[in-house]
Short mmCIF file of C-alpha atoms in Angstrom, two decimals:
data_model
loop_
_atom_site.label_atom_id
_atom_site.label_comp_id
_atom_site.label_asym_id
_atom_site.label_seq_id
_atom_site.Cartn_x
_atom_site.Cartn_y
_atom_site.Cartn_z
CA MET M 1 -115.10 59.48 -49.54
CA ASN M 2 -111.97 58.67 -51.33
CA ARG M 3 -110.90 55.20 -50.86
CA THR M 4 -107.63 55.69 -50.86
CA PHE M 5 -108.14 57.08 -47.56
CA LYS M 6 -105.72 55.99 -44.69
CA PHE M 7 -107.10 56.99 -40.67
CA GLY M 8 -103.94 56.04 -39.37
CA ALA M 9 -102.55 59.63 -40.56
CA HIS M 10 -105.03 61.56 -38.74
CA VAL M 11 -104.61 59.68 -35.58
CA ARG M 12 -102.86 62.22 -32.35
CA HIS M 13 -103.94 59.91 -29.44
CA LEU M 14 -104.36 55.81 -28.85
CA ASP M 15 -105.77 53.85 -26.20
CA LEU M 16 -105.00 50.03 -27.29
CA PRO M 17 -106.63 47.00 -25.19
CA LEU M 18 -104.86 44.07 -26.35
CA MET M 19 -107.22 41.80 -25.17
CA ASN M 20 -107.58 39.17 -27.69
CA ILE M 21 -105.62 35.79 -27.67
CA ARG M 22 -105.74 36.70 -31.82
CA ALA M 23 -104.19 39.85 -30.53
CA ARG M 24 -102.11 41.05 -34.43
CA PRO M 25 -98.79 42.18 -33.10
CA LEU M 26 -97.60 45.89 -32.71
CA GLY M 27 -96.09 46.31 -35.42
CA ALA M 28 -98.60 46.54 -37.73
CA ILE M 29 -99.85 50.05 -36.10
CA TRP M 30 -99.17 53.09 -38.20
CA CYS M 31 -100.23 55.98 -37.27
CA PRO M 32 -97.10 58.40 -38.20
CA ASN M 33 -98.69 61.61 -36.02
CA LEU M 34 -99.56 59.29 -33.25
CA ARG M 35 -98.34 62.10 -30.22
CA SER M 36 -99.67 59.29 -27.21
CA LEU M 37 -99.93 55.90 -26.66
CA LYS M 38 -101.18 53.33 -24.17
CA ILE M 39 -101.21 49.50 -24.64
CA GLU M 40 -102.68 47.61 -21.56
CA VAL M 41 -101.97 43.78 -22.33
CA ASP M 42 -104.36 40.92 -21.10
CA TYR M 43 -102.13 38.29 -19.24
CA LEU M 44 -103.97 35.49 -22.28
CA VAL M 45 -101.68 37.83 -25.14
CA PRO M 46 -99.22 35.33 -26.27
CA ALA M 47 -95.65 37.57 -24.95
CA SER M 48 -94.73 38.10 -29.18
CA ILE M 49 -97.04 40.13 -29.71
CA CYS M 50 -95.57 42.43 -27.31
CA ASP M 51 -91.73 42.09 -27.03
CA LEU M 52 -89.43 44.39 -27.84
CA PRO M 53 -89.15 44.00 -31.39
CA SER M 54 -92.98 44.56 -31.58
CA LEU M 55 -92.33 47.85 -29.84
CA ALA M 56 -89.09 48.63 -32.04
CA ALA M 57 -91.26 48.83 -34.80
CA THR M 58 -94.38 50.71 -33.23
CA PHE M 59 -91.89 53.39 -32.58
CA HIS M 60 -90.01 53.52 -35.49
CA ALA M 61 -94.13 53.36 -37.58
CA CYS M 62 -95.05 56.34 -35.02
CA PRO M 63 -92.09 59.09 -35.46
CA ASN M 64 -93.71 61.90 -33.22
CA LEU M 65 -94.95 59.62 -29.73
CA ILE M 66 -93.51 61.60 -27.17
CA ALA M 67 -96.33 59.45 -24.08
CA PHE M 68 -96.16 55.76 -24.21
CA ASP M 69 -97.90 54.04 -21.40
CA PHE M 70 -97.73 50.34 -21.25
CA VAL M 71 -100.14 48.15 -18.62
CA MET M 72 -98.98 44.28 -18.70
CA GLN M 73 -98.76 41.35 -16.37
CA GLU M 74 -94.61 41.14 -16.92
CA ALA M 75 -91.56 43.37 -18.35
CA PRO M 76 -91.33 42.94 -22.30
CA LEU M 77 -89.79 39.83 -23.78
CA VAL M 78 -86.70 40.48 -25.79
CA PRO M 79 -84.93 37.60 -28.58
CA ALA M 80 -81.51 36.20 -29.47
CA GLY M 81 -79.47 39.34 -31.01
CA PHE M 82 -81.74 42.61 -30.24
CA TRP M 83 -79.74 44.07 -27.97
CA GLU M 84 -77.23 43.86 -30.86
CA SER M 85 -79.48 45.38 -33.73
CA GLU M 86 -80.59 48.06 -35.56
CA ASP M 87 -84.06 47.38 -34.22
CA GLU M 88 -82.11 48.51 -30.63
CA THR M 89 -80.63 51.30 -31.23
CA ARG M 90 -83.75 53.16 -32.91
CA PHE M 91 -85.56 51.59 -30.09
CA MET M 92 -83.45 53.40 -27.45
CA CYS M 93 -83.60 56.66 -29.79
CA SER M 94 -87.28 56.60 -29.63
CA ILE M 95 -87.31 55.92 -25.68
CA SER M 96 -84.61 59.18 -25.14
CA ARG M 97 -87.30 61.63 -26.90
CA LEU M 98 -90.65 60.72 -24.68
CA ARG M 99 -92.26 63.28 -22.13
CA LEU M 100 -94.63 60.55 -20.61
CA LEU M 101 -92.60 57.03 -20.03
CA ARG M 102 -95.15 54.74 -18.12
CA PHE M 103 -94.22 50.68 -17.66
CA ASP M 104 -96.87 49.25 -14.57
CA ILE M 105 -96.04 45.82 -14.88
CA ARG M 106 -98.51 44.05 -12.77
CA GLY M 107 -96.77 41.08 -12.20
CA ARG M 108 -93.62 40.14 -10.30
CA VAL M 109 -91.23 40.34 -12.09
CA LEU M 110 -87.99 39.05 -9.54
CA PHE M 111 -90.43 35.67 -9.01
CA ASP M 112 -90.67 35.23 -12.19
CA PRO M 113 -88.31 32.63 -14.29
CA ARG M 114 -86.89 35.20 -16.65
CA GLY M 115 -86.78 37.79 -14.13
CA SER M 116 -83.69 38.33 -13.99
CA GLN M 117 -83.82 38.98 -18.29
CA ARG M 118 -86.57 41.05 -17.73
CA MET M 119 -84.98 43.26 -14.91
CA ASP M 120 -81.90 43.75 -17.29
CA THR M 121 -84.99 44.78 -20.25
CA LEU M 122 -86.11 47.40 -18.23
CA MET M 123 -82.17 48.69 -17.17
CA ARG M 124 -81.80 49.01 -20.36
CA ILE M 125 -84.76 50.97 -20.85
CA ASN M 126 -84.14 53.05 -17.68
CA GLN M 127 -80.81 54.22 -19.64
CA SER M 128 -81.85 55.31 -22.46
CA VAL M 129 -84.34 58.72 -21.05
CA GLY M 130 -83.62 61.24 -22.26
CA PRO M 131 -84.00 65.19 -20.70
CA ALA M 132 -87.21 65.66 -22.68
CA LEU M 133 -89.01 62.79 -19.79
CA GLU M 134 -91.57 64.90 -17.78
CA GLN M 135 -93.97 61.97 -16.44
CA TRP M 136 -92.02 58.64 -14.88
CA HIS M 137 -93.58 55.65 -13.24
CA ALA M 138 -90.80 54.36 -12.01
CA VAL M 139 -89.49 50.40 -12.82
CA GLY M 140 -86.84 48.45 -12.53
CA PRO M 141 -83.58 48.31 -10.84
CA ARG M 142 -82.90 50.83 -8.22
CA GLU M 143 -79.16 51.98 -9.90
CA SER M 144 -81.46 52.37 -13.33
CA GLN M 145 -84.19 54.33 -11.80
CA ILE M 146 -81.44 56.74 -9.08
CA ARG M 147 -79.92 56.89 -12.23
CA VAL M 148 -83.11 58.36 -14.31
CA LEU M 149 -83.38 61.14 -11.78
CA ALA M 150 -80.30 61.89 -12.46
CA GLN M 151 -80.56 62.66 -16.09
CA ALA M 152 -84.05 63.92 -16.32
CA PRO M 153 -83.84 67.20 -15.06
CA ASN M 154 -87.51 68.41 -16.26
CA LEU M 155 -88.74 65.16 -14.43
CA LYS M 156 -92.24 66.33 -12.73
CA HIS M 157 -94.65 63.72 -12.62
CA LEU M 158 -92.80 60.95 -10.46
CA THR M 159 -95.09 57.60 -9.63
CA ILE M 160 -91.90 55.56 -7.15
CA ASP M 161 -92.46 51.92 -6.34
CA SER M 162 -88.84 51.96 -3.58
CA PHE M 163 -88.52 55.48 -2.28
CA THR M 164 -85.09 55.79 -0.63
CA GLY M 165 -82.64 59.03 0.49
CA ASN M 166 -79.91 58.32 -2.99
CA ILE M 167 -83.02 59.99 -4.69
CA LEU M 168 -82.67 63.39 -2.43
CA ASN M 169 -79.53 63.26 -4.20
CA HIS M 170 -80.29 64.83 -7.35
CA PRO M 171 -81.85 68.15 -7.28
CA THR M 172 -86.33 68.00 -8.79
CA THR M 173 -88.17 69.97 -10.75
CA LEU M 174 -90.94 67.93 -9.00
CA ARG M 175 -94.88 68.46 -9.28
CA PHE M 176 -96.45 65.75 -8.15
CA LEU M 177 -95.15 62.76 -5.80
CA ARG M 178 -96.81 59.14 -5.67
CA LEU M 179 -95.49 56.94 -3.21
CA PRO M 180 -97.71 53.68 -3.99
CA ASN M 181 -95.55 50.88 -1.59
CA ARG M 182 -94.38 51.55 2.28
CA VAL M 183 -91.29 53.60 2.42
CA GLU M 184 -89.25 52.37 5.04
CA ASN M 185 -88.71 54.50 8.20
CA PHE M 186 -91.52 56.83 6.83
CA SER M 187 -91.40 59.43 9.33
CA THR M 188 -87.89 60.02 9.34
CA MET M 189 -87.63 60.17 5.25
CA PHE M 190 -90.73 62.75 5.36
CA PRO M 191 -89.33 65.51 6.25
CA LEU M 192 -85.95 64.81 3.88
CA PHE M 193 -87.92 64.30 0.60
CA LEU M 194 -90.37 67.37 1.35
CA ALA M 195 -86.90 69.74 1.65
CA ALA M 196 -86.00 68.28 -1.83
CA CYS M 197 -89.10 69.25 -3.81
CA PRO M 198 -89.89 72.19 -3.09
CA LEU M 199 -92.06 72.68 -5.88
CA LEU M 200 -94.16 69.66 -4.71
CA ASP M 201 -97.99 70.46 -5.66
CA GLU M 202 -99.55 67.54 -5.58
CA LEU M 203 -98.27 64.31 -3.10
CA ASP M 204 -100.63 60.78 -3.07
CA LEU M 205 -98.88 58.78 -0.15
CA VAL M 206 -100.54 55.36 -0.36
CA GLU M 207 -99.88 53.45 1.56
CA ASN M 208 -97.32 55.44 3.85
CA CYS M 209 -98.80 56.73 7.54
CA ILE M 210 -98.39 60.28 8.19
CA ASP M 211 -99.38 61.27 12.53
CA ASP M 212 -99.85 64.84 13.51
CA GLY M 213 -95.78 65.46 13.67
CA GLY M 214 -96.10 64.85 9.22
CA PHE M 215 -99.08 67.15 9.30
CA ASP M 216 -97.13 69.37 11.04
CA VAL M 217 -93.95 69.02 8.57
CA LEU M 218 -96.34 69.68 6.26
CA TRP M 219 -96.28 73.68 7.58
CA THR M 220 -93.22 73.97 6.03
CA HIS M 221 -93.98 73.01 2.52
CA ARG M 222 -95.85 75.34 0.21
CA PRO M 223 -99.24 74.20 0.13
CA LEU M 224 -100.80 71.97 -2.03
CA GLU M 225 -103.55 71.51 -4.43
CA LEU M 226 -103.51 67.59 -3.69
CA LEU M 227 -103.35 65.79 -0.67
CA ARG M 228 -103.94 62.02 -0.38
CA ALA M 229 -103.20 60.67 3.17
CA ALA M 230 -106.43 57.80 2.74
CA ARG M 231 -104.10 55.17 4.72
CA THR M 232 -103.10 57.65 8.10
CA PHE M 233 -104.26 56.45 11.33
CA LEU M 234 -102.59 57.74 13.76
CA VAL M 235 -103.58 61.45 13.49
CA SER M 236 -106.09 63.97 15.61
CA ALA M 237 -108.63 66.11 13.60
CA ALA M 238 -106.97 68.87 15.47
CA ALA M 239 -103.55 68.83 14.10
CA ILE M 240 -105.42 67.40 10.11
CA ALA M 241 -107.34 71.17 11.13
CA ARG M 242 -104.79 73.35 11.43
CA TYR M 243 -102.74 72.36 8.91
CA LEU M 244 -105.58 73.44 6.66
CA THR M 245 -105.67 76.26 8.47
CA LEU M 246 -101.98 77.27 7.29
CA ARG M 247 -101.51 75.71 4.09
CA GLY M 248 -105.20 75.05 2.55
CA SER M 249 -105.44 78.47 -0.06
CA ARG M 250 -104.35 75.91 -3.20
CA LEU M 251 -105.53 72.67 -1.89
CA ARG M 252 -108.67 72.00 -4.76
CA ARG M 253 -108.63 67.52 -3.38
CA LEU M 254 -107.94 65.81 -0.08
CA THR M 255 -108.54 62.71 1.02
CA LEU M 256 -108.49 61.95 4.80
CA PRO M 257 -107.55 58.62 6.58
CA ALA M 258 -110.21 55.58 5.89
CA HIS M 259 -110.05 54.58 9.92
CA HIS M 260 -113.18 55.08 11.75
CA SER M 261 -111.92 55.19 14.84
CA LEU M 262 -109.29 58.52 13.73
CA PHE M 263 -112.12 61.58 15.42
CA LEU M 264 -114.36 61.43 18.64
CA SER M 265 -117.30 61.84 17.13
CA GLY M 266 -118.33 64.94 15.72
CA GLU M 267 -115.06 65.71 15.04
CA GLY M 268 -115.77 65.68 11.57
CA GLY M 269 -117.16 69.53 11.75
CA VAL M 270 -113.82 70.72 13.03
CA ILE M 271 -112.02 70.36 9.59
CA SER M 272 -115.54 70.83 7.43
CA ALA M 273 -115.24 73.92 9.19
CA ALA M 274 -111.35 74.08 8.29
CA LEU M 275 -111.98 73.72 4.94
CA ILE M 276 -115.03 76.47 5.11
CA ALA M 277 -112.56 79.68 6.47
CA SER M 278 -108.82 78.01 4.36
CA ALA M 279 -109.72 75.71 1.15
CA PRO M 280 -111.79 78.20 -0.90
CA ARG M 281 -111.01 76.50 -4.81
CA LEU M 282 -112.24 72.91 -2.62
CA THR M 283 -113.42 70.65 -5.69
CA MET M 284 -113.22 66.80 -3.96
CA VAL M 285 -112.97 66.00 -0.60
CA ASP M 286 -112.93 62.87 1.21
CA PHE M 287 -113.63 62.52 4.56
CA GLY M 288 -112.58 58.84 4.75
CA ARG M 289 -114.65 56.93 8.35
CA ILE M 290 -114.59 60.19 11.08
CA GLY M 291 -116.90 58.79 12.99
CA LYS M 292 -120.27 61.77 12.75
CA LEU M 293 -120.10 64.26 10.19
CA TYR M 294 -123.10 66.16 10.47
CA PRO M 295 -125.26 67.06 7.05
CA ALA M 296 -125.63 70.61 8.35
CA ALA M 297 -121.72 70.42 7.98
CA ILE M 298 -122.04 69.00 4.85
CA VAL M 299 -124.52 71.94 2.96
CA LYS M 300 -122.64 74.29 4.83
CA MET M 301 -119.41 73.44 2.83
CA ALA M 302 -121.42 72.97 0.04
CA ASP M 303 -122.64 76.56 0.39
CA GLN M 304 -119.76 78.45 0.96
CA LEU M 305 -117.42 76.53 -1.47
CA PRO M 306 -118.34 77.27 -4.23
CA HIS M 307 -116.32 74.80 -6.73
CA LEU M 308 -117.35 72.11 -4.40
CA ARG M 309 -118.22 69.11 -6.30
CA VAL M 310 -117.74 65.54 -4.36
CA VAL M 311 -118.27 65.05 -1.36
CA GLY M 312 -117.13 61.13 -0.10
CA ILE M 313 -117.77 59.89 3.24
CA ARG M 314 -117.64 56.44 4.99
CA ASN M 315 -118.75 54.87 7.79
CA ARG M 316 -118.72 51.59 10.05
CA SER M 317 -123.10 51.22 9.61
CA PRO M 318 -123.91 49.73 6.46
CA GLY M 319 -125.56 51.64 3.66
CA TYR M 320 -123.97 55.21 5.47
CA GLU M 321 -120.87 54.85 3.14
CA GLY M 322 -120.98 56.60 -0.34
CA ARG M 323 -120.78 60.58 -1.77
CA ILE M 324 -122.90 63.44 -1.81
#
């Protein structure tokens, strides 16, 4: 093998966990053909390893980068003078060409002693987003998040922590929406954002709950391919079965409420029957804590749903929880 062979020139996708306090600065990366980069930073790693000049150097060394996924306890630091430097211009230009941008800040920025500076950093990054953006994990001041939605007409995949009415003012081509935090007045907002996202295929409600009326609202929307409603409490098996009968034709993955008191004994069979009759594409279903789901119902699902691979069941009894 030629000793001058440079491995970096052939790398297209890179997942880089930085878990060592002796990690080298990111600027050492040289992957000119890199398309996607994920960096996950342990809390022990010095902040200087992942400050904005280091990220700017990485982007400059990877001119074909279009997907950037950054996981860290806090927003990256900005040394004095960076915003007036050539590095800042290069960094913001690199942000503008991204199709996927995810800053997953695990810590609580607002309670950080330098929280104001870090929020300003996230705001500036949001301001640099361009029309190429298709997937985005929203962070930063709410006003800057709304601005991103206005300047990203091709956005298809969105995870957003603080969903507000202002977001509905911007036309959207969203196909996937994830709401990791509880939305204020969610029962009122739910039909509004469904109407604002007519192309939505996948919906993950996470901490937000819908009741029977919420499932009825879903009738008005196109059939979903993915629905996760794991935290929903006030809903009947009949309402879920009714929705599946009317809108289950495209459903591939379904997560139902993980709560033991939702359904009466045996009502899981009502839902499994609706899935068999109306969800021929189903590959995964998590029934949550639905009381009893008789083995015969599971066997029947496995026999009559050709694509089904995963069935999740949870019960209050020890040893019952699992997947089949």
